[in-house]
CSV table of C-alpha atoms and ligand atoms in Angstrom, one decimal:
chain,number,residue,atom,x,y,z
A,400,MET,CA,22.3,-46.6,43.5
A,401,ASP,CA,18.8,-45.3,44.1
A,402,PRO,CA,17.1,-48.3,45.8
A,403,THR,CA,13.7,-47.7,44.3
A,404,MET,CA,14.4,-46.5,40.8
A,405,LYS,CA,11.9,-47.0,38.0
A,406,ILE,CA,13.1,-46.7,34.3
A,407,ILE,CA,10.9,-46.7,31.3
A,408,LEU,CA,12.5,-47.7,28.0
A,409,VAL,CA,10.7,-46.5,24.9
A,410,ALA,CA,10.7,-48.1,21.4
A,411,GLY,CA,8.3,-47.2,18.6
A,412,ALA,CA,9.6,-47.8,15.1
A,413,ARG,CA,11.7,-50.5,13.4
A,414,PRO,CA,15.1,-48.9,13.9
A,415,ASN,CA,14.5,-48.6,17.6
A,416,PHE,CA,14.1,-52.2,18.5
A,417,MET,CA,17.7,-53.3,17.9
A,418,LYS,CA,19.0,-50.2,19.9
A,419,VAL,CA,16.8,-50.9,22.9
A,420,ALA,CA,17.2,-54.7,23.1
A,421,PRO,CA,20.8,-54.8,24.5
A,422,ILE,CA,20.0,-51.9,27.0
A,423,LEU,CA,17.0,-53.8,28.3
A,424,LYS,CA,19.1,-56.9,28.8
A,425,ALA,CA,22.0,-55.0,30.4
A,426,LEU,CA,19.6,-53.2,32.8
A,427,GLN,CA,17.9,-56.4,33.7
A,428,LYS,CA,21.3,-58.1,34.4
A,429,HIS,CA,22.7,-55.2,36.6
A,430,ARG,CA,19.6,-53.9,38.4
A,431,GLY,CA,19.4,-54.1,42.1
A,432,PRO,CA,16.2,-55.4,43.9
A,433,GLY,CA,14.5,-52.0,44.0
A,434,VAL,CA,14.9,-51.1,40.4
A,435,SER,CA,12.1,-51.8,38.0
A,436,ILE,CA,12.2,-51.5,34.2
A,437,MET,CA,9.3,-51.2,31.8
A,438,LEU,CA,9.4,-51.4,28.1
A,439,VAL,CA,6.8,-49.2,26.3
A,440,HIS,CA,6.1,-49.6,22.6
A,441,THR,CA,4.4,-46.6,21.1
A,442,GLY,CA,2.9,-48.5,18.2
A,443,GLN,CA,4.4,-46.0,15.6
A,444,HIS,CA,5.2,-49.1,13.6
A,445,TYR,CA,2.6,-51.8,13.9
A,446,ASP,CA,2.8,-54.4,11.2
A,447,ALA,CA,4.4,-57.7,12.3
A,448,ALA,CA,7.0,-57.2,9.6
A,449,MET,CA,7.9,-53.8,10.9
A,450,SER,CA,7.6,-54.5,14.6
A,451,GLY,CA,6.4,-57.7,16.3
A,452,ASN,CA,8.9,-60.0,14.5
A,453,PHE,CA,11.8,-58.0,15.9
A,454,PHE,CA,10.9,-59.0,19.5
A,455,ALA,CA,11.2,-62.7,18.7
A,456,ASP,CA,14.4,-62.2,16.6
A,457,LEU,CA,16.1,-60.1,19.3
A,458,ASP,CA,14.9,-62.3,22.1
A,459,ILE,CA,13.3,-59.6,24.1
A,460,PRO,CA,10.0,-60.0,25.9
A,461,ALA,CA,6.8,-58.4,24.6
A,462,PRO,CA,6.5,-54.8,25.7
A,463,ASP,CA,4.8,-54.1,29.0
A,464,LEU,CA,2.6,-51.6,27.3
A,465,ASN,CA,1.7,-50.9,23.7
A,466,LEU,CA,0.2,-47.4,23.0
A,467,ASN,CA,-1.0,-48.5,19.6
A,468,VAL,CA,-0.8,-45.0,18.1
A,469,GLY,CA,-0.4,-46.1,14.5
A,470,PRO,CA,0.1,-43.9,11.5
A,471,GLY,CA,-0.7,-40.2,10.9
A,472,SER,CA,0.8,-36.9,9.9
A,473,HIS,CA,3.8,-35.9,11.9
A,474,ALA,CA,1.8,-33.6,14.1
A,475,GLU,CA,-1.0,-36.2,14.6
A,476,GLN,CA,1.4,-39.0,15.3
A,477,THR,CA,3.6,-37.0,17.6
A,478,ALA,CA,0.6,-35.6,19.5
A,479,ARG,CA,-1.0,-39.0,19.9
A,480,ILE,CA,2.2,-40.4,21.3
A,481,MET,CA,2.5,-37.5,23.7
A,482,VAL,CA,-1.0,-37.8,25.1
A,483,ALA,CA,-0.7,-41.6,25.5
A,484,PHE,CA,2.8,-41.5,27.0
A,485,GLU,CA,1.9,-38.7,29.4
A,486,ALA,CA,-0.8,-40.9,30.9
A,487,VAL,CA,1.8,-43.7,31.2
A,488,CYS,CA,4.2,-41.4,33.1
A,489,VAL,CA,1.4,-40.1,35.4
A,490,ALA,CA,0.3,-43.7,36.2
A,491,HIS,CA,3.8,-45.1,36.7
A,492,ARG,CA,5.9,-42.1,37.9
A,493,PRO,CA,9.3,-43.2,36.4
A,494,ASP,CA,12.5,-41.7,37.6
A,495,CYS,CA,14.0,-41.8,34.2
A,496,VAL,CA,12.7,-42.3,30.6
A,497,LEU,CA,15.2,-43.7,28.1
A,498,VAL,CA,14.6,-42.9,24.4
A,499,VAL,CA,16.6,-44.0,21.4
A,500,GLY,CA,17.3,-42.7,17.9
A,501,ASP,CA,15.5,-40.0,16.1
A,502,VAL,CA,11.9,-41.1,15.2
A,503,ASN,CA,8.7,-39.3,16.1
A,504,SER,CA,8.3,-41.6,19.2
A,505,THR,CA,11.7,-40.4,20.5
A,506,LEU,CA,10.7,-36.7,20.5
A,507,ALA,CA,7.1,-37.2,21.6
A,508,CYS,CA,8.1,-39.2,24.7
A,509,THR,CA,10.9,-36.8,25.6
A,510,LEU,CA,8.5,-33.9,25.5
A,511,ALA,CA,5.8,-35.6,27.5
A,512,ALA,CA,8.3,-36.8,30.2
A,513,LYS,CA,10.2,-33.6,30.5
A,514,LYS,CA,7.0,-31.6,31.0
A,515,LEU,CA,6.3,-33.8,34.0
A,516,GLY,CA,9.7,-33.1,35.4
A,517,ILE,CA,11.0,-36.7,34.6
A,518,ARG,CA,14.6,-37.1,33.6
A,519,VAL,CA,15.2,-38.2,30.0
A,520,ALA,CA,18.2,-40.2,28.7
A,521,HIS,CA,18.7,-40.1,24.9
A,522,VAL,CA,20.7,-42.9,23.3
A,523,GLU,CA,22.3,-42.0,19.9
A,524,ALA,CA,22.4,-38.3,20.8
A,525,GLY,CA,24.3,-35.6,18.9
A,526,LEU,CA,24.1,-37.0,15.3
A,527,ARG,CA,23.5,-34.1,12.9
A,528,SER,CA,22.9,-34.1,9.1
A,529,GLY,CA,22.7,-30.3,9.1
A,530,ASP,CA,19.6,-30.7,7.0
A,531,ARG,CA,16.5,-29.4,8.7
A,532,ARG,CA,14.2,-30.6,5.9
A,533,MET,CA,14.6,-34.1,7.4
A,534,PRO,CA,12.0,-34.8,10.1
A,535,GLU,CA,14.6,-36.9,11.9
A,536,GLU,CA,16.9,-33.8,12.2
A,537,ILE,CA,14.2,-31.8,13.9
A,538,ASN,CA,13.6,-34.8,16.3
A,539,ARG,CA,17.3,-35.0,17.1
A,540,LEU,CA,17.8,-31.3,17.7
A,541,CYS,CA,14.7,-31.0,20.0
A,542,THR,CA,15.3,-34.2,21.9
A,543,ASP,CA,18.9,-33.4,22.6
A,544,ALA,CA,18.2,-29.8,23.7
A,545,ILE,CA,16.0,-31.0,26.6
A,546,SER,CA,17.5,-34.4,27.5
A,547,ASP,CA,19.3,-34.8,30.9
A,548,LEU,CA,21.7,-37.6,29.8
A,549,LEU,CA,23.1,-37.8,26.3
A,550,PHE,CA,24.7,-41.0,25.2
A,551,THR,CA,26.8,-40.6,22.0
A,552,THR,CA,28.1,-43.2,19.5
A,553,ASP,CA,31.2,-41.2,18.5
A,554,ASP,CA,33.3,-38.3,19.1
A,555,GLY,CA,31.8,-36.2,16.3
A,556,ALA,CA,28.4,-36.5,18.0
A,557,THR,CA,29.9,-35.4,21.3
A,558,ARG,CA,31.4,-32.3,19.6
A,559,ASN,CA,28.1,-31.4,18.0
A,560,LEU,CA,26.4,-31.4,21.4
A,561,GLU,CA,29.3,-29.3,22.9
A,562,ARG,CA,28.9,-26.8,20.0
A,563,GLU,CA,25.2,-26.5,20.8
A,564,GLY,CA,26.0,-25.6,24.4
A,565,ILE,CA,25.0,-28.9,26.1
A,566,PRO,CA,27.0,-29.1,29.4
A,567,LEU,CA,29.8,-31.7,29.1
A,568,GLU,CA,28.7,-33.5,32.3
A,569,ARG,CA,25.5,-34.6,30.6
A,570,ILE,CA,27.3,-36.2,27.7
A,571,HIS,CA,28.6,-39.7,27.8
A,572,PHE,CA,30.4,-41.3,24.9
A,573,VAL,CA,29.4,-44.9,25.2
A,574,GLY,CA,29.5,-46.5,21.8
A,575,ASN,CA,26.8,-47.9,19.6
A,576,THR,CA,24.0,-50.2,20.9
A,577,MET,CA,22.8,-51.1,17.4
A,578,ILE,CA,26.3,-52.5,16.9
A,579,ASP,CA,26.1,-54.4,20.2
A,580,THR,CA,23.1,-56.1,18.6
A,581,LEU,CA,24.8,-56.7,15.3
A,582,LEU,CA,27.9,-58.3,16.9
A,583,GLN,CA,25.7,-60.5,19.1
A,584,ASN,CA,23.6,-61.8,16.2
A,585,VAL,CA,25.7,-61.8,13.1
A,586,ASP,CA,26.7,-65.5,13.3
A,587,ARG,CA,23.1,-66.5,13.8
A,588,ALA,CA,22.1,-64.2,11.0
A,589,LEU,CA,24.6,-65.8,8.6
A,590,ALA,CA,23.0,-69.2,9.4
A,591,SER,CA,19.6,-68.0,8.2
A,592,PRO,CA,18.6,-68.8,4.6
A,593,LEU,CA,18.8,-66.0,2.0
A,594,PRO,CA,15.3,-65.0,0.9
A,595,PHE,CA,16.1,-65.6,-2.8
A,596,ASP,CA,18.4,-67.9,-4.7
A,597,VAL,CA,21.1,-65.3,-5.2
A,598,PRO,CA,24.9,-66.0,-5.1
A,599,ALA,CA,26.4,-65.1,-1.7
A,600,GLY,CA,28.9,-62.3,-2.1
A,601,SER,CA,27.7,-61.3,-5.5
A,602,PHE,CA,24.4,-59.4,-5.1
A,603,ALA,CA,23.3,-56.0,-4.0
A,604,VAL,CA,20.8,-55.0,-1.4
A,605,LEU,CA,18.6,-52.0,-1.9
A,606,THR,CA,16.6,-50.2,0.8
A,607,LEU,CA,14.6,-47.0,0.2
A,608,HIS,CA,12.0,-45.3,2.4
A,609,ARG,CA,12.9,-41.7,3.2
A,610,PRO,CA,10.3,-39.0,2.2
A,611,ALA,CA,13.2,-37.2,0.3
A,612,SER,CA,13.7,-40.2,-2.0
A,613,VAL,CA,10.3,-41.8,-2.4
A,614,ASP,CA,7.6,-39.1,-2.0
A,615,ASP,CA,8.5,-37.3,-5.3
A,616,ARG,CA,7.7,-39.2,-8.5
A,617,ALA,CA,10.6,-37.8,-10.5
A,618,VAL,CA,13.2,-38.5,-7.7
A,619,LEU,CA,11.9,-42.0,-7.1
A,620,SER,CA,11.8,-42.8,-10.8
A,621,GLY,CA,15.4,-41.5,-11.2
A,622,VAL,CA,16.7,-43.6,-8.3
A,623,LEU,CA,15.0,-46.6,-9.8
A,624,SER,CA,16.6,-46.0,-13.2
A,625,ALA,CA,20.0,-46.0,-11.5
A,626,VAL,CA,19.0,-49.3,-9.8
A,627,TYR,CA,18.0,-50.8,-13.1
A,628,ALA,CA,21.4,-49.9,-14.5
A,629,ILE,CA,23.1,-51.5,-11.5
A,630,SER,CA,21.0,-54.6,-11.8
A,631,SER,CA,22.6,-55.3,-15.2
A,632,MET,CA,25.9,-55.8,-13.2
A,633,LEU,CA,24.6,-57.9,-10.3
A,634,PRO,CA,21.3,-59.1,-8.9
A,635,VAL,CA,19.6,-56.7,-6.6
A,636,VAL,CA,17.4,-57.8,-3.5
A,637,PHE,CA,14.9,-55.1,-2.5
A,638,PRO,CA,13.1,-55.5,0.9
A,639,CYS,CA,10.5,-52.8,0.3
A,640,HIS,CA,9.2,-50.6,3.1
A,641,PRO,CA,5.4,-50.0,3.3
A,642,ARG,CA,5.7,-46.3,2.5
A,643,THR,CA,7.7,-47.1,-0.7
A,644,GLU,CA,5.3,-49.8,-1.7
A,645,GLU,CA,2.5,-47.3,-1.4
A,646,ARG,CA,4.4,-44.7,-3.5
A,647,LEU,CA,5.3,-47.2,-6.2
A,648,ARG,CA,1.6,-48.0,-6.6
A,649,GLU,CA,0.5,-44.4,-6.5
A,650,PHE,CA,3.1,-43.3,-9.0
A,651,ARG,CA,2.5,-46.3,-11.3
A,652,LEU,CA,6.1,-47.4,-11.0
A,653,ALA,CA,5.4,-50.9,-9.6
A,654,ASP,CA,4.9,-52.7,-12.9
A,655,GLU,CA,8.1,-51.4,-14.4
A,656,LEU,CA,10.0,-52.5,-11.2
A,657,SER,CA,8.5,-56.0,-11.2
A,658,ALA,CA,9.3,-56.3,-15.0
A,659,CYS,CA,13.0,-55.8,-14.2
A,660,GLY,CA,14.3,-59.3,-14.2
A,661,ASN,CA,17.4,-58.9,-12.0
A,662,ILE,CA,15.6,-57.2,-9.0
A,663,ARG,CA,14.0,-59.4,-6.4
A,664,VAL,CA,11.4,-57.5,-4.4
A,665,THR,CA,10.2,-58.7,-1.0
A,666,GLY,CA,8.3,-57.2,1.9
A,667,PRO,CA,10.2,-55.9,5.0
A,668,LEU,CA,12.4,-58.6,6.5
A,669,GLY,CA,12.9,-59.5,10.1
A,670,TYR,CA,16.2,-58.5,11.9
A,671,LEU,CA,18.1,-61.7,11.4
A,672,ALA,CA,17.0,-62.3,7.8
A,673,PHE,CA,18.0,-58.7,6.9
A,674,LEU,CA,21.3,-58.8,8.8
A,675,GLY,CA,22.1,-62.1,7.1
A,676,LEU,CA,21.3,-60.6,3.7
A,677,LEU,CA,23.5,-57.5,4.3
A,678,ALA,CA,26.4,-59.6,5.6
A,679,ARG,CA,26.4,-61.7,2.5
A,680,SER,CA,26.0,-58.9,0.0
A,681,ARG,CA,28.6,-57.4,-2.3
A,682,LEU,CA,27.1,-53.9,-2.3
A,683,VAL,CA,24.4,-52.0,-0.4
A,684,LEU,CA,22.3,-49.1,-1.9
A,685,THR,CA,20.4,-47.3,0.7
A,686,ASP,CA,18.9,-44.1,2.1
A,687,SER,CA,18.8,-45.4,5.7
A,688,GLY,CA,20.8,-44.1,8.6
A,689,GLY,CA,21.6,-47.2,10.6
A,690,ILE,CA,22.5,-49.3,7.6
A,691,GLN,CA,25.5,-46.9,6.9
A,692,GLU,CA,26.8,-48.0,10.3
A,693,GLU,CA,26.0,-51.7,9.9
A,694,THR,CA,27.9,-51.9,6.5
A,695,THR,CA,30.9,-50.1,8.0
A,696,VAL,CA,31.2,-52.8,10.7
A,697,LEU,CA,30.5,-55.6,8.2
A,698,GLY,CA,33.0,-54.2,5.6
A,699,ILE,CA,30.4,-54.1,2.9
A,700,PRO,CA,30.6,-51.1,0.4
A,701,CYS,CA,27.6,-48.8,1.0
A,702,VAL,CA,26.3,-46.2,-1.5
A,703,THR,CA,24.1,-43.8,0.3
A,704,MET,CA,21.5,-42.2,-1.9
A,705,ARG,CA,21.1,-39.0,0.0
A,706,GLU,CA,22.6,-35.5,-0.1
A,707,ASN,CA,24.1,-35.7,3.4
A,708,THR,CA,24.6,-37.9,6.4
A,709,GLU,CA,24.3,-37.5,10.1
A,710,ARG,CA,26.9,-40.3,10.4
A,711,PRO,CA,30.1,-38.9,8.7
A,712,LEU,CA,32.2,-41.4,10.6
A,713,THR,CA,31.0,-44.1,8.2
A,714,CYS,CA,32.5,-42.2,5.3
A,715,ASP,CA,35.7,-41.2,7.1
A,716,MET,CA,36.5,-44.6,8.7
A,717,GLY,CA,34.1,-47.0,7.0
A,718,THR,CA,32.8,-48.2,3.7
A,719,ASN,CA,30.2,-45.5,3.0
A,720,VAL,CA,30.0,-43.0,0.2
A,721,ILE,CA,27.4,-40.2,-0.1
A,722,ALA,CA,26.3,-40.4,-3.7
A,723,GLY,CA,23.3,-37.9,-3.7
A,724,LEU,CA,20.1,-38.7,-5.6
A,725,SER,CA,21.2,-38.1,-9.2
A,726,PRO,CA,21.0,-41.4,-11.2
A,727,ASP,CA,24.4,-40.9,-12.9
A,728,ASP,CA,26.1,-40.3,-9.6
A,729,ILE,CA,24.5,-43.3,-8.0
A,730,VAL,CA,25.6,-45.6,-10.9
A,731,ALA,CA,29.1,-44.1,-10.9
A,732,ALA,CA,29.5,-44.7,-7.1
A,733,ALA,CA,28.2,-48.2,-7.4
A,734,LYS,CA,30.7,-49.0,-10.2
A,735,ARG,CA,33.6,-47.5,-8.2
A,736,ALA,CA,32.5,-49.7,-5.2
A,737,LEU,CA,32.3,-52.8,-7.4
A,738,ASN,CA,35.6,-52.2,-9.1
A,739,GLY,CA,37.5,-51.2,-6.0
A,740,GLN,CA,39.3,-53.3,-3.5
A,741,PRO,CA,37.1,-55.0,-0.8
A,742,ALA,CA,36.9,-52.6,2.1
A,743,PRO,CA,38.3,-53.7,5.4
A,744,ARG,CA,35.9,-54.2,8.4
A,745,SER,CA,36.1,-51.2,10.6
A,746,LEU,CA,35.2,-51.0,14.3
A,747,PRO,CA,35.1,-47.4,15.4
A,748,GLU,CA,36.1,-46.7,19.0
A,749,LYS,CA,33.8,-48.3,21.5
A,750,TRP,CA,31.7,-50.1,18.8
A,751,ASP,CA,32.8,-53.2,20.6
A,752,GLY,CA,29.6,-54.8,21.7
A,753,HIS,CA,29.6,-53.2,25.2
A,754,ALA,CA,27.8,-49.9,24.7
A,755,ALA,CA,24.6,-51.1,26.5
A,756,GLU,CA,26.6,-52.2,29.5
A,757,ARG,CA,28.2,-48.7,29.7
A,758,ILE,CA,24.7,-47.2,29.6
A,759,ALA,CA,23.3,-49.5,32.2
A,760,GLY,CA,26.3,-48.8,34.4
A,761,ILE,CA,25.7,-45.0,34.2
A,762,LEU,CA,22.0,-45.3,34.7
A,763,MET,CA,22.4,-47.6,37.7
A,764,GLY,CA,24.6,-44.9,39.3
A,765,LEU,CA,27.7,-47.0,39.1
A,766,GLU,CA,29.5,-44.3,37.2
A,767,GLY,CA,28.1,-41.1,38.5
A,768,GLY,CA,24.3,-41.6,38.5
A,769,ALA,CA,21.4,-40.8,36.3
B,1488,LIG,C1,10.0,-43.9,10.4
B,1488,LIG,C2,10.9,-42.8,10.9
B,1488,LIG,C3,12.2,-42.9,10.2
B,1488,LIG,C4,12.8,-44.4,10.2
B,1488,LIG,C5,11.7,-45.3,9.6
B,1488,LIG,C6,12.1,-46.7,9.6
B,1488,LIG,C7,10.0,-40.8,11.8
B,1488,LIG,C8,9.8,-39.3,11.5
B,1488,LIG,N1,10.5,-41.5,10.8
B,1488,LIG,O1,9.6,-43.5,9.1
B,1488,LIG,O2,13.2,-42.1,10.8
B,1488,LIG,O3,13.9,-44.4,9.4
B,1488,LIG,O4,10.6,-45.1,10.5
B,1488,LIG,O5,11.2,-47.5,9.0
B,1488,LIG,O6,9.7,-41.2,12.9
B,1488,LIG,N2,3.5,-48.2,7.8
B,1488,LIG,C9,2.9,-49.5,7.7
B,1488,LIG,N3,3.2,-50.4,8.7
B,1488,LIG,C10,4.0,-50.1,9.7
B,1488,LIG,C11,4.6,-48.8,9.8
B,1488,LIG,C12,4.3,-47.9,8.8
B,1488,LIG,O7,2.1,-49.8,6.8
B,1488,LIG,O8,4.2,-50.9,10.6
B,1488,LIG,C13,3.1,-47.3,6.7
B,1488,LIG,C14,2.4,-46.1,7.4
B,1488,LIG,O9,1.1,-46.3,7.3
B,1488,LIG,C15,2.8,-44.9,6.5
B,1488,LIG,C16,4.2,-45.3,6.0
B,1488,LIG,O10,4.4,-46.7,6.2
B,1488,LIG,O11,2.0,-44.9,5.3
B,1488,LIG,C17,5.3,-44.5,6.8
B,1488,LIG,O12,5.3,-44.9,8.1
B,1488,LIG,P1,5.8,-43.8,9.3
B,1488,LIG,O13,5.8,-44.5,10.6
B,1488,LIG,O14,5.0,-42.6,9.1
B,1488,LIG,O15,7.2,-43.4,8.9
B,1488,LIG,P2,8.4,-44.2,8.3
B,1488,LIG,O16,8.6,-43.8,6.9
B,1488,LIG,O17,8.4,-45.6,8.6
């Protein structure tokens, strides 16, 4: 082990925090005396409901640094993060920067670190939707192309990287750190109260925030019409993302939504409240990436309202179906899920709660060095 190793972990947006939390804990547990670990929050997400609350829920300390970059166009946000993170790297000279997921913070910090000659480790590498219209797909491709260590969640991701010419010795199949967090917290989450008086096991959860589903009025209105039809079969709980709330107002769709009696709308929920909601639902309707994996592990049917997925394992082994964005197809997929047999819980290989330990082991040089 390098006796004076310094590692910076980066988190920036809501789906990053649950991926970083177990890695931070595992590194702290296993590090030797000369190893220092810093957590940097880029501030891509900044509302308490999208960011701060997660630190308390996940029992991780406040970040050592917050770059407070806030919102902006993709170029603005990515550039602001690069400038701010470059200064952090110059001041702290880390030996390794660890990034997770596929958000703008992931790419921006990778670029800034690599240009300073600092090694980058990417957690959740190799996922591919094949759809370059998605900003996250661009972030994934570029981050993986220049990272030194690529930690994958499944075999398919490893194969994608091999196909792109990434040398095998850089790729480590470690499992899924988001699932580490889920397995650690699900019992606590189940003990948290449901945000509405809905019958456990008999309601649907809706999440919606991707530009492809909410930035075009006709598409958003079509998706909502499908949700209205589904809400005649069971109550729907909708924790609404700030981007979606903004679009609903802008497109004058908010009144229609609040007039629909069987849909309960709330703001973004904390990690435990949301996991507790998912785990007690009958059906999930989503355009998220991570939720496709969480529902697979929980055994809850998931209807993904997108044209594709970077997580095909959740369809092959899990409870996920890709329904597309056509209202009829969404309703048909929801009906099939509601009428079908309850899906079994599925734990793909190495989604066993120990992915972060494997990553820490590799980073600390116990299994070949960073
Ligand atoms: C980002 C990620 C996406 C991830 C999602 C989870 C990228 C390219 N996208 O998208 O992959 O699935 O996070 O939420 O990195 N806003 C707030 N408060 C906040 C954060 C955002 O009001 O704390 C508002 C912003 O001002 C903006 C909108 O929400 O108007 C979108 O935020 P942004 O960070 O640009 O992207 P997300 O859609 O959240």
